[in-house]
Amino acid sequence: MADRFVAAHPWHDLEIGTLVSCSLDSQAVLAIFSRDRASCFVAKPQALLESVFQVVEIAKGSKVKYELDKQSGLIKVDRVLYSSVVYPHNYGFVPRTLCEDNDPLDVLVIMQEPVLPGAFLRAKAIGLMPMIDQGEKDDKIIAVCADDPEYKHCTDIKQLPPHRLAEIRRFFEDYKKNENKQVEVEDFLPAEKAIEAVRNSMDLYAAYVVETLRQ
């Protein structure tokens, strides 16, 4: 974990929101880590339908894969997709989270309009898409924008039209095929599994902070 750079830019000090609470030890550690910063870690116990902040890296309809540069904190162009597909929805990450691939937790947020890369919004997790990317776990949170009147009342992935889910699945199955990279998408899971994934990624980020403070 010593080589991780997830806290190298200010976006990871955004409040994660009020989706779920993490362990008391994690909250205490992160409060110490953030006490001199403008934004302090907040993860209040709330109903499962509350929102988290998401930083948008890629806008809905884009064929360009942008990603956050962990060293500079700027949005960089990673590549143009090799296939004739575009991102079906806005895509980004949840600040103050960390996953097994050393990156923050990925989120695909469903809403009416594209959002500029670098903006952040309130996203409500409604499901989890388990995914294996070239043999490595790379799960995605499926969310809706909490401030979009068309989608804000959605609470579980089962409420989405079947075609919408098929569209999401097909995009991730196909978008790396012309790079000769294999991606496997498993069955979508309900909101409870998404919330569990957020909790786990928060705790892993807290463990990273503990290790950083000890160095």
PDB file of C-alpha atoms in Angstrom:
ATOM      1  CA  MET A   1       0.000   0.000   0.000  1.00  0.00           C
ATOM      2  CA  ALA A   2       3.004   2.278   0.334  1.00  0.00           C
ATOM      3  CA  ASP A   3       2.934   3.102  -3.387  1.00  0.00           C
ATOM      4  CA  ARG A   4      -0.622   4.431  -3.388  1.00  0.00           C
ATOM      5  CA  PHE A   5      -1.208   8.069  -4.260  1.00  0.00           C
ATOM      6  CA  VAL A   6      -4.963   8.336  -3.726  1.00  0.00           C
ATOM      7  CA  ALA A   7      -4.644  11.336  -1.402  1.00  0.00           C
ATOM      8  CA  ALA A   8      -2.335  13.314  -3.679  1.00  0.00           C
ATOM      9  CA  HIS A   9      -5.015  15.691  -4.896  1.00  0.00           C
ATOM     10  CA  PRO A  10      -7.724  17.792  -3.214  1.00  0.00           C
ATOM     11  CA  TRP A  11     -10.735  15.943  -4.618  1.00  0.00           C
ATOM     12  CA  HIS A  12     -10.136  13.074  -2.228  1.00  0.00           C
ATOM     13  CA  ASP A  13     -10.841  15.432   0.667  1.00  0.00           C
ATOM     14  CA  LEU A  14     -14.423  16.038  -0.427  1.00  0.00           C
ATOM     15  CA  GLU A  15     -16.966  14.817   2.083  1.00  0.00           C
ATOM     16  CA  ILE A  16     -18.067  11.390   0.955  1.00  0.00           C
ATOM     17  CA  GLY A  17     -21.673  12.220   1.834  1.00  0.00           C
ATOM     18  CA  THR A  18     -24.282  10.571   4.038  1.00  0.00           C
ATOM     19  CA  LEU A  19     -24.858   7.228   2.374  1.00  0.00           C
ATOM     20  CA  VAL A  20     -23.519   4.977   5.114  1.00  0.00           C
ATOM     21  CA  SER A  21     -21.378   5.106   8.231  1.00  0.00           C
ATOM     22  CA  CYS A  22     -17.949   3.568   8.455  1.00  0.00           C
ATOM     23  CA  SER A  23     -16.359   2.154  11.585  1.00  0.00           C
ATOM     24  CA  LEU A  24     -15.649   4.435  14.526  1.00  0.00           C
ATOM     25  CA  ASP A  25     -11.911   3.828  14.242  1.00  0.00           C
ATOM     26  CA  SER A  26     -11.924   4.844  10.600  1.00  0.00           C
ATOM     27  CA  GLN A  27     -13.819   8.042  11.368  1.00  0.00           C
ATOM     28  CA  ALA A  28     -11.403   8.946  14.152  1.00  0.00           C
ATOM     29  CA  VAL A  29      -8.362   8.361  11.975  1.00  0.00           C
ATOM     30  CA  LEU A  30      -9.744  10.372   9.093  1.00  0.00           C
ATOM     31  CA  ALA A  31     -10.775  13.214  11.387  1.00  0.00           C
ATOM     32  CA  ILE A  32      -7.165  13.460  12.576  1.00  0.00           C
ATOM     33  CA  PHE A  33      -5.904  13.297   9.002  1.00  0.00           C
ATOM     34  CA  SER A  34      -8.265  16.078   7.882  1.00  0.00           C
ATOM     35  CA  ARG A  35      -8.442  18.334  10.950  1.00  0.00           C
ATOM     36  CA  ASP A  36      -6.412  21.128   9.346  1.00  0.00           C
ATOM     37  CA  ARG A  37      -8.240  20.995   6.039  1.00  0.00           C
ATOM     38  CA  ALA A  38     -11.302  22.868   4.872  1.00  0.00           C
ATOM     39  CA  SER A  39     -13.242  19.663   4.298  1.00  0.00           C
ATOM     40  CA  CYS A  40     -13.523  17.127   7.112  1.00  0.00           C
ATOM     41  CA  PHE A  41     -14.594  13.525   6.690  1.00  0.00           C
ATOM     42  CA  VAL A  42     -18.294  13.068   7.310  1.00  0.00           C
ATOM     43  CA  ALA A  43     -20.112   9.737   7.131  1.00  0.00           C
ATOM     44  CA  LYS A  44     -23.233  10.052   9.235  1.00  0.00           C
ATOM     45  CA  PRO A  45     -25.537   7.094   9.911  1.00  0.00           C
ATOM     46  CA  GLN A  46     -28.494   7.715   7.621  1.00  0.00           C
ATOM     47  CA  ALA A  47     -31.079   5.802   5.636  1.00  0.00           C
ATOM     48  CA  LEU A  48     -29.725   3.665   2.814  1.00  0.00           C
ATOM     49  CA  LEU A  49     -31.172   6.039   0.230  1.00  0.00           C
ATOM     50  CA  GLU A  50     -28.898   8.982   1.032  1.00  0.00           C
ATOM     51  CA  SER A  51     -26.309  10.220  -1.452  1.00  0.00           C
ATOM     52  CA  VAL A  52     -22.547  10.314  -1.860  1.00  0.00           C
ATOM     53  CA  PHE A  53     -20.475  12.808  -3.790  1.00  0.00           C
ATOM     54  CA  GLN A  54     -19.115  11.645  -7.126  1.00  0.00           C
ATOM     55  CA  VAL A  55     -16.376  13.338  -9.126  1.00  0.00           C
ATOM     56  CA  VAL A  56     -17.136  13.042 -12.847  1.00  0.00           C
ATOM     57  CA  GLU A  57     -14.197  12.039 -15.035  1.00  0.00           C
ATOM     58  CA  ILE A  58     -16.025  11.122 -18.255  1.00  0.00           C
ATOM     59  CA  ALA A  59     -19.162  12.760 -19.615  1.00  0.00           C
ATOM     60  CA  LYS A  60     -22.137  10.862 -20.961  1.00  0.00           C
ATOM     61  CA  GLY A  61     -21.740  10.426 -24.730  1.00  0.00           C
ATOM     62  CA  SER A  62     -17.947  10.773 -24.744  1.00  0.00           C
ATOM     63  CA  LYS A  63     -15.649   8.490 -26.726  1.00  0.00           C
ATOM     64  CA  VAL A  64     -12.646   9.934 -24.893  1.00  0.00           C
ATOM     65  CA  LYS A  65     -11.598   8.125 -21.719  1.00  0.00           C
ATOM     66  CA  TYR A  66     -10.492  10.772 -19.263  1.00  0.00           C
ATOM     67  CA  GLU A  67      -9.068   9.918 -15.871  1.00  0.00           C
ATOM     68  CA  LEU A  68      -7.778  11.754 -12.846  1.00  0.00           C
ATOM     69  CA  ASP A  69      -3.997  12.104 -12.715  1.00  0.00           C
ATOM     70  CA  LYS A  70      -3.134  11.219  -9.111  1.00  0.00           C
ATOM     71  CA  GLN A  71       0.068  13.267  -9.126  1.00  0.00           C
ATOM     72  CA  SER A  72      -1.224  16.600 -10.453  1.00  0.00           C
ATOM     73  CA  GLY A  73      -4.917  16.386  -9.607  1.00  0.00           C
ATOM     74  CA  LEU A  74      -5.778  17.310 -13.203  1.00  0.00           C
ATOM     75  CA  ILE A  75      -8.038  15.452 -15.610  1.00  0.00           C
ATOM     76  CA  LYS A  76      -5.941  13.835 -18.349  1.00  0.00           C
ATOM     77  CA  VAL A  77      -6.789  12.073 -21.601  1.00  0.00           C
ATOM     78  CA  ASP A  78      -6.065   8.381 -21.150  1.00  0.00           C
ATOM     79  CA  ARG A  79      -7.119   7.327 -24.651  1.00  0.00           C
ATOM     80  CA  VAL A  80      -9.842   7.463 -27.268  1.00  0.00           C
ATOM     81  CA  LEU A  81     -11.924   4.282 -27.153  1.00  0.00           C
ATOM     82  CA  TYR A  82     -10.919   1.794 -29.836  1.00  0.00           C
ATOM     83  CA  SER A  83     -14.501   0.655 -30.449  1.00  0.00           C
ATOM     84  CA  SER A  84     -17.362   2.603 -32.017  1.00  0.00           C
ATOM     85  CA  VAL A  85     -19.048   3.097 -28.645  1.00  0.00           C
ATOM     86  CA  VAL A  86     -19.464   6.015 -26.246  1.00  0.00           C
ATOM     87  CA  TYR A  87     -19.951   6.118 -22.495  1.00  0.00           C
ATOM     88  CA  PRO A  88     -23.700   5.615 -21.934  1.00  0.00           C
ATOM     89  CA  HIS A  89     -23.741   7.687 -18.736  1.00  0.00           C
ATOM     90  CA  ASN A  90     -21.505   9.982 -16.689  1.00  0.00           C
ATOM     91  CA  TYR A  91     -18.632   8.053 -15.123  1.00  0.00           C
ATOM     92  CA  GLY A  92     -16.302   8.847 -12.245  1.00  0.00           C
ATOM     93  CA  PHE A  93     -15.407   7.942  -8.673  1.00  0.00           C
ATOM     94  CA  VAL A  94     -16.361   8.424  -5.025  1.00  0.00           C
ATOM     95  CA  PRO A  95     -13.780  10.500  -3.089  1.00  0.00           C
ATOM     96  CA  ARG A  96     -12.171   9.030   0.042  1.00  0.00           C
ATOM     97  CA  THR A  97     -12.610   5.479  -1.151  1.00  0.00           C
ATOM     98  CA  LEU A  98     -10.083   2.887  -2.256  1.00  0.00           C
ATOM     99  CA  CYS A  99     -10.480  -0.457  -4.010  1.00  0.00           C
ATOM    100  CA  GLU A 100      -8.347  -3.507  -4.625  1.00  0.00           C
ATOM    101  CA  ASP A 101      -7.023  -2.021  -7.866  1.00  0.00           C
ATOM    102  CA  ASN A 102      -5.515   0.926  -5.902  1.00  0.00           C
ATOM    103  CA  ASP A 103      -8.059   3.331  -7.393  1.00  0.00           C
ATOM    104  CA  PRO A 104     -11.135   4.991  -5.892  1.00  0.00           C
ATOM    105  CA  LEU A 105     -14.525   3.310  -6.221  1.00  0.00           C
ATOM    106  CA  ASP A 106     -15.918   3.664  -9.766  1.00  0.00           C
ATOM    107  CA  VAL A 107     -19.440   4.998 -10.295  1.00  0.00           C
ATOM    108  CA  LEU A 108     -21.639   5.130 -13.380  1.00  0.00           C
ATOM    109  CA  VAL A 109     -24.349   7.703 -12.660  1.00  0.00           C
ATOM    110  CA  ILE A 110     -27.571   7.737 -14.671  1.00  0.00           C
ATOM    111  CA  MET A 111     -29.048  11.151 -15.387  1.00  0.00           C
ATOM    112  CA  GLN A 112     -30.551  13.171 -18.214  1.00  0.00           C
ATOM    113  CA  GLU A 113     -27.561  15.315 -19.194  1.00  0.00           C
ATOM    114  CA  PRO A 114     -23.786  14.992 -19.664  1.00  0.00           C
ATOM    115  CA  VAL A 115     -21.637  16.615 -16.974  1.00  0.00           C
ATOM    116  CA  LEU A 116     -18.266  18.276 -17.512  1.00  0.00           C
ATOM    117  CA  PRO A 117     -15.218  16.278 -16.375  1.00  0.00           C
ATOM    118  CA  GLY A 118     -13.981  17.590 -13.038  1.00  0.00           C
ATOM    119  CA  ALA A 119     -17.427  18.531 -11.745  1.00  0.00           C
ATOM    120  CA  PHE A 120     -18.903  16.735  -8.755  1.00  0.00           C
ATOM    121  CA  LEU A 121     -22.494  15.813  -8.033  1.00  0.00           C
ATOM    122  CA  ARG A 122     -24.671  13.963  -5.550  1.00  0.00           C
ATOM    123  CA  ALA A 123     -25.125  10.349  -6.605  1.00  0.00           C
ATOM    124  CA  LYS A 124     -27.461   7.782  -5.057  1.00  0.00           C
ATOM    125  CA  ALA A 125     -26.253   4.183  -5.276  1.00  0.00           C
ATOM    126  CA  ILE A 126     -28.949   1.836  -6.578  1.00  0.00           C
ATOM    127  CA  GLY A 127     -26.939  -1.246  -7.515  1.00  0.00           C
ATOM    128  CA  LEU A 128     -23.600  -2.919  -8.080  1.00  0.00           C
ATOM    129  CA  MET A 129     -22.208  -4.288 -11.335  1.00  0.00           C
ATOM    130  CA  PRO A 130     -19.593  -6.961 -10.553  1.00  0.00           C
ATOM    131  CA  MET A 131     -16.941  -6.909 -13.263  1.00  0.00           C
ATOM    132  CA  ILE A 132     -13.672  -8.683 -14.043  1.00  0.00           C
ATOM    133  CA  ASP A 133     -11.256  -6.667 -16.183  1.00  0.00           C
ATOM    134  CA  GLN A 134      -8.371  -8.748 -17.552  1.00  0.00           C
ATOM    135  CA  GLY A 135      -8.610 -11.138 -14.634  1.00  0.00           C
ATOM    136  CA  GLU A 136      -8.852  -8.444 -11.939  1.00  0.00           C
ATOM    137  CA  LYS A 137     -11.881  -7.369  -9.934  1.00  0.00           C
ATOM    138  CA  ASP A 138     -13.167  -3.979 -11.095  1.00  0.00           C
ATOM    139  CA  ASP A 139     -16.723  -3.583  -9.779  1.00  0.00           C
ATOM    140  CA  LYS A 140     -18.819  -0.525 -10.630  1.00  0.00           C
ATOM    141  CA  ILE A 141     -21.441   1.252  -8.551  1.00  0.00           C
ATOM    142  CA  ILE A 142     -24.580   2.004 -10.557  1.00  0.00           C
ATOM    143  CA  ALA A 143     -26.150   5.227  -9.316  1.00  0.00           C
ATOM    144  CA  VAL A 144     -28.637   7.929 -10.220  1.00  0.00           C
ATOM    145  CA  CYS A 145     -28.171  11.661  -9.819  1.00  0.00           C
ATOM    146  CA  ALA A 146     -29.864  12.701  -6.570  1.00  0.00           C
ATOM    147  CA  ASP A 147     -30.689  16.109  -8.077  1.00  0.00           C
ATOM    148  CA  ASP A 148     -32.179  14.939 -11.376  1.00  0.00           C
ATOM    149  CA  PRO A 149     -35.999  15.018 -11.145  1.00  0.00           C
ATOM    150  CA  GLU A 150     -36.336  12.158 -13.629  1.00  0.00           C
ATOM    151  CA  TYR A 151     -34.232   9.717 -11.611  1.00  0.00           C
ATOM    152  CA  LYS A 152     -33.990  10.957  -8.014  1.00  0.00           C
ATOM    153  CA  HIS A 153     -36.883   8.771  -6.839  1.00  0.00           C
ATOM    154  CA  CYS A 154     -35.173   5.571  -8.011  1.00  0.00           C
ATOM    155  CA  THR A 155     -33.942   3.470  -5.076  1.00  0.00           C
ATOM    156  CA  ASP A 156     -32.969   0.119  -6.615  1.00  0.00           C
ATOM    157  CA  ILE A 157     -31.534  -1.080  -9.888  1.00  0.00           C
ATOM    158  CA  LYS A 158     -34.618  -3.234 -10.532  1.00  0.00           C
ATOM    159  CA  GLN A 159     -36.574  -0.025 -11.128  1.00  0.00           C
ATOM    160  CA  LEU A 160     -34.570   0.695 -14.284  1.00  0.00           C
ATOM    161  CA  PRO A 161     -35.871  -0.514 -17.650  1.00  0.00           C
ATOM    162  CA  PRO A 162     -34.295  -3.845 -18.695  1.00  0.00           C
ATOM    163  CA  HIS A 163     -32.978  -2.203 -21.866  1.00  0.00           C
ATOM    164  CA  ARG A 164     -31.056   0.355 -19.787  1.00  0.00           C
ATOM    165  CA  LEU A 165     -29.264  -2.414 -17.915  1.00  0.00           C
ATOM    166  CA  ALA A 166     -28.586  -4.306 -21.150  1.00  0.00           C
ATOM    167  CA  GLU A 167     -27.095  -1.125 -22.619  1.00  0.00           C
ATOM    168  CA  ILE A 168     -24.750  -0.676 -19.647  1.00  0.00           C
ATOM    169  CA  ARG A 169     -23.693  -4.313 -19.674  1.00  0.00           C
ATOM    170  CA  ARG A 170     -23.021  -4.332 -23.408  1.00  0.00           C
ATOM    171  CA  PHE A 171     -20.904  -1.181 -23.234  1.00  0.00           C
ATOM    172  CA  PHE A 172     -18.530  -2.618 -20.649  1.00  0.00           C
ATOM    173  CA  GLU A 173     -18.402  -6.001 -22.377  1.00  0.00           C
ATOM    174  CA  ASP A 174     -17.474  -4.423 -25.713  1.00  0.00           C
ATOM    175  CA  TYR A 175     -15.497  -1.237 -25.086  1.00  0.00           C
ATOM    176  CA  LYS A 176     -12.108  -2.978 -24.834  1.00  0.00           C
ATOM    177  CA  LYS A 177     -12.618  -5.728 -27.408  1.00  0.00           C
ATOM    178  CA  ASN A 178     -10.651  -3.965 -30.141  1.00  0.00           C
ATOM    179  CA  GLU A 179      -7.739  -3.689 -27.694  1.00  0.00           C
ATOM    180  CA  ASN A 180      -7.808  -7.485 -27.299  1.00  0.00           C
ATOM    181  CA  LYS A 181      -8.683  -7.073 -23.624  1.00  0.00           C
ATOM    182  CA  GLN A 182     -11.268  -9.268 -21.966  1.00  0.00           C
ATOM    183  CA  VAL A 183     -13.970  -7.884 -19.671  1.00  0.00           C
ATOM    184  CA  GLU A 184     -16.589 -10.044 -17.946  1.00  0.00           C
ATOM    185  CA  VAL A 185     -19.757  -8.514 -16.503  1.00  0.00           C
ATOM    186  CA  GLU A 186     -21.721 -10.535 -13.967  1.00  0.00           C
ATOM    187  CA  ASP A 187     -25.347 -10.152 -12.888  1.00  0.00           C
ATOM    188  CA  PHE A 188     -26.340  -6.797 -11.416  1.00  0.00           C
ATOM    189  CA  LEU A 189     -26.756  -6.735  -7.629  1.00  0.00           C
ATOM    190  CA  PRO A 190     -29.204  -4.676  -5.523  1.00  0.00           C
ATOM    191  CA  ALA A 191     -28.631  -1.411  -3.681  1.00  0.00           C
ATOM    192  CA  GLU A 192     -27.632  -3.175  -0.454  1.00  0.00           C
ATOM    193  CA  LYS A 193     -24.595  -4.687  -2.171  1.00  0.00           C
ATOM    194  CA  ALA A 194     -23.628  -1.288  -3.555  1.00  0.00           C
ATOM    195  CA  ILE A 195     -23.771   0.218  -0.075  1.00  0.00           C
ATOM    196  CA  GLU A 196     -21.648  -2.628   1.261  1.00  0.00           C
ATOM    197  CA  ALA A 197     -19.077  -1.913  -1.454  1.00  0.00           C
ATOM    198  CA  VAL A 198     -19.002   1.764  -0.455  1.00  0.00           C
ATOM    199  CA  ARG A 199     -18.446   0.804   3.193  1.00  0.00           C
ATOM    200  CA  ASN A 200     -15.606  -1.539   2.297  1.00  0.00           C
ATOM    201  CA  SER A 201     -13.898   1.035   0.080  1.00  0.00           C
ATOM    202  CA  MET A 202     -14.174   3.666   2.828  1.00  0.00           C
ATOM    203  CA  ASP A 203     -12.524   1.321   5.309  1.00  0.00           C
ATOM    204  CA  LEU A 204      -9.726   0.488   2.877  1.00  0.00           C
ATOM    205  CA  TYR A 205      -9.103   4.197   2.363  1.00  0.00           C
ATOM    206  CA  ALA A 206      -9.013   4.683   6.144  1.00  0.00           C
ATOM    207  CA  ALA A 207      -6.452   1.882   6.428  1.00  0.00           C
ATOM    208  CA  TYR A 208      -4.357   3.644   3.791  1.00  0.00           C
ATOM    209  CA  VAL A 209      -4.488   6.855   5.838  1.00  0.00           C
ATOM    210  CA  VAL A 210      -3.413   4.989   8.992  1.00  0.00           C
ATOM    211  CA  GLU A 211      -0.417   3.581   7.151  1.00  0.00           C
ATOM    212  CA  THR A 212       0.427   7.027   5.764  1.00  0.00           C
ATOM    213  CA  LEU A 213       0.353   8.600   9.233  1.00  0.00           C
ATOM    214  CA  ARG A 214       2.658   5.923  10.592  1.00  0.00           C
ATOM    215  CA  GLN A 215       5.334   6.575   7.982  1.00  0.00           C
TER     216      GLN A 215
END
